[in-house]
Short mmCIF file of C-alpha atoms in Angstrom, two decimals:
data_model
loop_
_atom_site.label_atom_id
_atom_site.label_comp_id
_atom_site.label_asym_id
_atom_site.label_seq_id
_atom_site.Cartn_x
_atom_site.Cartn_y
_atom_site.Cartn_z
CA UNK A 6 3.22 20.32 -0.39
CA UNK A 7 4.98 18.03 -2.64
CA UNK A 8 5.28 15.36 0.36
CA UNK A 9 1.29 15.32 0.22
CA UNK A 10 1.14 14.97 -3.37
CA UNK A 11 3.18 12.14 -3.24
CA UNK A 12 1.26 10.22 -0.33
CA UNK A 13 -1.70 10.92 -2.43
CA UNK A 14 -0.34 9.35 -5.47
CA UNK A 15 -0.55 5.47 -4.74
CA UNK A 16 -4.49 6.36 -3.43
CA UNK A 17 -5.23 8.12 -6.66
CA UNK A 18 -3.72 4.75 -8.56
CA UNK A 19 -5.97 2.41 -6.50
CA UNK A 20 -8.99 4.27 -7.03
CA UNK A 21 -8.43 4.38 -10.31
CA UNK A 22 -7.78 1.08 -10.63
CA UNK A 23 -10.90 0.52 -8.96
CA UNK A 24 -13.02 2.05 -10.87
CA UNK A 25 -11.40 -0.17 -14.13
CA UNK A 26 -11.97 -3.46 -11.80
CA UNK A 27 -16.03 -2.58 -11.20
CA UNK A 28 -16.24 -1.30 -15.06
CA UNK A 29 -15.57 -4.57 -15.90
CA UNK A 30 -17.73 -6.44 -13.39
CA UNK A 31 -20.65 -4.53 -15.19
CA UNK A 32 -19.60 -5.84 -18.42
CA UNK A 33 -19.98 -9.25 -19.74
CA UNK A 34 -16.84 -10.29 -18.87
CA UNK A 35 -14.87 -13.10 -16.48
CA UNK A 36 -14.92 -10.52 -13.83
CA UNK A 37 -18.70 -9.64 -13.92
CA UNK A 38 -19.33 -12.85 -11.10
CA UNK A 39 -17.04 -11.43 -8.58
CA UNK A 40 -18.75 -9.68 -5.71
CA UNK A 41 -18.07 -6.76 -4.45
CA UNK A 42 -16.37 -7.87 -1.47
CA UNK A 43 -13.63 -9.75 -3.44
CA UNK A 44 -13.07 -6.77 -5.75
CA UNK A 45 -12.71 -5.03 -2.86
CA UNK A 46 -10.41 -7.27 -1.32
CA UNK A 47 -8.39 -7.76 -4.62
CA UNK A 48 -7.89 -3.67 -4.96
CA UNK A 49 -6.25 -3.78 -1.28
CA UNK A 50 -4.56 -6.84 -1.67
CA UNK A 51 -2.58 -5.40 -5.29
CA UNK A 52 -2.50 -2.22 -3.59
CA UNK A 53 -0.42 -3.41 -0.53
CA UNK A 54 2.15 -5.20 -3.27
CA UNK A 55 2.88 -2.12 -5.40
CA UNK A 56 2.73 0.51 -2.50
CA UNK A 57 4.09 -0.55 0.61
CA UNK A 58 7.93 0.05 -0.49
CA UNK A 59 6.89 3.37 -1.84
CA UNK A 60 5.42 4.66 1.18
CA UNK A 61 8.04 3.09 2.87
CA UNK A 62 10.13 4.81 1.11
CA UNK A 63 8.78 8.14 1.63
CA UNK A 64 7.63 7.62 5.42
CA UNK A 65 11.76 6.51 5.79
CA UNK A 66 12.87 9.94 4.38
CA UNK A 67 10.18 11.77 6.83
CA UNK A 68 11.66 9.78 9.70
CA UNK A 69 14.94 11.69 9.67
CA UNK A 70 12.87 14.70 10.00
CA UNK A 71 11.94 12.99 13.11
CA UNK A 72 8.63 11.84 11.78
CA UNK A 73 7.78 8.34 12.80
CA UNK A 74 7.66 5.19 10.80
CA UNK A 75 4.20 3.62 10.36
CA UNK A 76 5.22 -0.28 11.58
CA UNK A 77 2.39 -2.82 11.23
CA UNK A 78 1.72 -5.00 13.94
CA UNK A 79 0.54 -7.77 12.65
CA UNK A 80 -2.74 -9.53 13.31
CA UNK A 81 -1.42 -12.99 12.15
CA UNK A 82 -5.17 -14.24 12.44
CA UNK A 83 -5.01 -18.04 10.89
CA UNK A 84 -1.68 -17.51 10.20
CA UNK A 85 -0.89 -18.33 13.93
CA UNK A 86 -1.66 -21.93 13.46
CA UNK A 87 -0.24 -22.52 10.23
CA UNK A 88 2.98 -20.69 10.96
CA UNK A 89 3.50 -22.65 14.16
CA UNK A 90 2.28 -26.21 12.55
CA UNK A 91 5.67 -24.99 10.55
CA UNK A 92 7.68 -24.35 12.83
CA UNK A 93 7.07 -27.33 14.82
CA UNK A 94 7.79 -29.49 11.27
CA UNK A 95 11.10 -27.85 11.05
CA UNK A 96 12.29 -27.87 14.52
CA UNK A 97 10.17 -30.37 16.79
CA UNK A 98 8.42 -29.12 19.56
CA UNK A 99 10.34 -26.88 21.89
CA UNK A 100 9.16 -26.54 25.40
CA UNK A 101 8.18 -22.80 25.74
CA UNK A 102 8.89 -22.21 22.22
CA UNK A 103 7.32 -24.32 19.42
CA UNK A 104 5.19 -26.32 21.80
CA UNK A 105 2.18 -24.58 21.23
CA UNK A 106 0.01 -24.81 17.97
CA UNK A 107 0.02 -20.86 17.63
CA UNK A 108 1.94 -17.58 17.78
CA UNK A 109 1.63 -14.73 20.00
CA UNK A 110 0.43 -12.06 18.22
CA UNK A 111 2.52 -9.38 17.53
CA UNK A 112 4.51 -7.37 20.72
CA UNK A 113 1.71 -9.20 23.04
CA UNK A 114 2.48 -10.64 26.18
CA UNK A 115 1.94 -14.35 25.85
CA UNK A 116 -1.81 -14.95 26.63
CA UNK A 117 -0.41 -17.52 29.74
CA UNK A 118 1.01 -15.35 31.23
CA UNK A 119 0.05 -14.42 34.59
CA UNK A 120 0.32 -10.49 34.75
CA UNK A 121 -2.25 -7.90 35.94
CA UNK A 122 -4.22 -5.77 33.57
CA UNK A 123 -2.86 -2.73 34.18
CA UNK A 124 0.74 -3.92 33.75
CA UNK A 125 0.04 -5.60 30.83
CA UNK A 126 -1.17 -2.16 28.97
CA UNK A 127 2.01 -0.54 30.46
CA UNK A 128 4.54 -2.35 29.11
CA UNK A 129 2.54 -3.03 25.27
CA UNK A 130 2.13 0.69 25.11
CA UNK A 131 6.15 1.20 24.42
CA UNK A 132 5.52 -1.24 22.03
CA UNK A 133 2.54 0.28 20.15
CA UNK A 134 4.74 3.59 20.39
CA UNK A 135 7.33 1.39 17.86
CA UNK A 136 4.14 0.17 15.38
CA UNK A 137 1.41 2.64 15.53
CA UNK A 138 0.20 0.89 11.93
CA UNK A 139 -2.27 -1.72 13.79
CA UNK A 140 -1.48 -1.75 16.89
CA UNK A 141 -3.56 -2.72 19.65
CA UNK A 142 -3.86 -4.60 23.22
CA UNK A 143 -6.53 -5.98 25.52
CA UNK A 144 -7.06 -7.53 28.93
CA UNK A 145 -8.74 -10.23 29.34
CA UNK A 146 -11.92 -10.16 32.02
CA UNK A 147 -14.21 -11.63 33.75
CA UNK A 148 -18.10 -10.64 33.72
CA UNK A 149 -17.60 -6.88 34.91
CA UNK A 150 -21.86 -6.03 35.31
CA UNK A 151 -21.44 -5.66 39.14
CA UNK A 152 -17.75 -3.94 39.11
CA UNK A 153 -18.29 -0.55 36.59
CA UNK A 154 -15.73 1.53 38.64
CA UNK A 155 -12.89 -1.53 37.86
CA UNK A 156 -14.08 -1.31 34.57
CA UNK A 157 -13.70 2.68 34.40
CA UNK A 158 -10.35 2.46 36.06
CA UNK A 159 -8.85 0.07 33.70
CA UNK A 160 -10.41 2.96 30.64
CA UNK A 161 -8.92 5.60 32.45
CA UNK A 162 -5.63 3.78 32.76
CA UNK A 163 -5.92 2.89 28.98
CA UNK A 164 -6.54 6.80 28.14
CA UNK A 165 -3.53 8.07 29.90
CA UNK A 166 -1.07 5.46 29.18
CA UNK A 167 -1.60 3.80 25.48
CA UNK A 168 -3.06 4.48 22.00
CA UNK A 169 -5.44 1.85 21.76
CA UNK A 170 -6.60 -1.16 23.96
CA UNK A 171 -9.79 -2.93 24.71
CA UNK A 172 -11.41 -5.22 27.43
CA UNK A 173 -12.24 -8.56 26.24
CA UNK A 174 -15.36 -10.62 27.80
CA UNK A 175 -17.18 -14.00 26.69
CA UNK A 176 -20.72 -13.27 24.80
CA UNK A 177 -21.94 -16.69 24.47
CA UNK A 178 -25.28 -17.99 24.04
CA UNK A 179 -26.81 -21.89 23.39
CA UNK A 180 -29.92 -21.87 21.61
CA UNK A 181 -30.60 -25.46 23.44
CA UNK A 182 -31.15 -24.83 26.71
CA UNK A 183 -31.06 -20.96 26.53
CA UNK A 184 -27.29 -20.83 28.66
CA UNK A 185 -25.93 -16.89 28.28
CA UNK A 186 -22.96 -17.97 30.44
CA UNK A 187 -19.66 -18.88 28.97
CA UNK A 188 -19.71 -21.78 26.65
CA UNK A 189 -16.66 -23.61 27.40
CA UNK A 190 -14.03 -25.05 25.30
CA UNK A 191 -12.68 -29.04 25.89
CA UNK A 192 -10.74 -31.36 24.34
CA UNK A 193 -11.74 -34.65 22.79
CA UNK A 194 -9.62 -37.12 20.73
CA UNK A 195 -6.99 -34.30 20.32
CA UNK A 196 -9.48 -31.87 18.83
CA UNK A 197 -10.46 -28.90 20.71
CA UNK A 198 -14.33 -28.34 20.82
CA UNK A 199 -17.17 -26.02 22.01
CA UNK A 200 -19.42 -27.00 24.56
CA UNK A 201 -22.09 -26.13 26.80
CA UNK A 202 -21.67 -26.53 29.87
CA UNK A 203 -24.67 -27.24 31.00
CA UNK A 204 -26.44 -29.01 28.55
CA UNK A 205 -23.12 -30.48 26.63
CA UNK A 206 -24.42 -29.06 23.46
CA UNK A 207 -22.10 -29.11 20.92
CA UNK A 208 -23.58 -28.44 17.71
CA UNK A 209 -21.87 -25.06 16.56
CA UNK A 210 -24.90 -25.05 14.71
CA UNK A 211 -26.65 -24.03 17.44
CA UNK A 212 -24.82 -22.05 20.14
CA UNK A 213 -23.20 -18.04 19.51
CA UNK A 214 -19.74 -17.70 20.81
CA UNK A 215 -18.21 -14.25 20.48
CA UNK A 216 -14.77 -13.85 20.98
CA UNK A 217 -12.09 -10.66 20.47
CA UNK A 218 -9.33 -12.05 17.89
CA UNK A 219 -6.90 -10.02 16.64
CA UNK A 220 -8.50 -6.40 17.54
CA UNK A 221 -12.18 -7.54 15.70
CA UNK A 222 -15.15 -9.51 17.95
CA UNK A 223 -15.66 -12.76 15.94
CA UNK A 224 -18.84 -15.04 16.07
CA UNK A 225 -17.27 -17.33 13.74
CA UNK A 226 -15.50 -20.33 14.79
CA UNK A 227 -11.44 -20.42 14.68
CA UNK A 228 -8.78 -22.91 13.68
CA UNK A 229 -7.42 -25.29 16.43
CA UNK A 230 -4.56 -23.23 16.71
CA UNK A 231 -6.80 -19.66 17.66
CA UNK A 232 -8.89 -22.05 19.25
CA UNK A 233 -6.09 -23.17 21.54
CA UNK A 234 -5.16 -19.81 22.23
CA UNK A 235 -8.45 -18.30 23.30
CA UNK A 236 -8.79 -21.60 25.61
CA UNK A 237 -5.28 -20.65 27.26
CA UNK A 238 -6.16 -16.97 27.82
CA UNK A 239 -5.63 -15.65 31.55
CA UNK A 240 -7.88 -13.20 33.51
CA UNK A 241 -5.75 -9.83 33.77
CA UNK A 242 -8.31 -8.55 36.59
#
């Protein structure tokens, strides 16, 4: 009992805090032109400062009870490019290591290499057993409309064997010439860029590229080091 009063304590701070953050938004005050999503987003973001070390702090105590630790995987998102533009400024670039403008993400196997999908899952899943705070893995596939039993083998797989995993496929569409296939991604003057490949369209303006980054499906486009690393990406099936 007094373990769950204490977990409940930072959540009882931040909502109370949050409550003080939209009181003043509804006031005429400096805060009353942010939007709701950035109040949102600055509640989280203060919360994670004050009350990581305290839950860490408790979940550490529960762990010699034999209770696990709650280890965050992280996502990295943008942070891929900008840590490896880094790295390469402090070290050069490495063959195998710094040579690429982004990071793995977390415990995944690097996204060349050439390793089947079921695998793959295997040997993440001892890994997401070590960080089940955002933890996730995928295989990368091909169109999968005229293989459903693959598709339900690789589910089936990912049921018995891990905590969380998806299939990743391409979603693309250009609003040119009305191309639903995959719009590919080339390089021009050291710049990666989107294009059609069958009427070279490359207005981002007008084409929809969906792509699995980090555990969410993005439509948006990515930084050349994401952009990189969803161009290197390997078929696990």
């Amino acid at each position: 009992m007094k373990k769950t009063i204490l977990n409940l304590i930072p959540g009882i701070i931040t909502l109370l805090f949050a409550v003080v953050l939209l009181s003043l938004r509804a006031g005429s005050t400096p805060w009353k032109n942010i939007g709701i999503v950035e109040t949102v987003s600055i509640v989280y973001a203060i919360a994670s400062v004050l009350f990581s070390p305290y839950l860490m702090i408790i979940n550490y105590k529960s762990a010699a009870k034999k209770t696990a630790i709650p280890l965050y995987g992280t996502p990295l998102e943008s942070t891929t490019y900008k840590f490896a533009k880094c790295l390469q400024k402090r070290f050069g670039k490495i063959s195998g290591v710094t040579d690429k403008n982004y990071i793995t993400n977390s415990y995944h196997v690097h996204v060349t290499e050439d390793i089947d999908a079921f695998s793959k899952l295997a040997l993440e899943a001892k890994f997401q057993a070590l960080s089940p705070g955002g933890a996730i893995s995928y295989v990368e596939v091909p169109n999968m409309q005229d293989n459903i039993p693959a598709v339900l083998n690789v589910m089936k797989f990912i049921y018995d064997n891990i905590m969380y995993a998806e299939l990743n496929t391409k979603s693309d569409y250009c609003q040119v010439c009305g191309y639903d296939g995959e719009i590919q991604i080339k390089e021009d003057d050291g710049k990666l860029v989107w294009e059609c490949p069958n009427c070279k369209n490359r207005d981002q303006a007008k084409m929809n590229v969906a792509r699995r980054t980090c555990g969410y499906i993005g439509s948006q486009y990515w930084n050349q080091g994401r952009t990189q690393e969803i161009k290197e990406r390997v078929l696990h099936l």
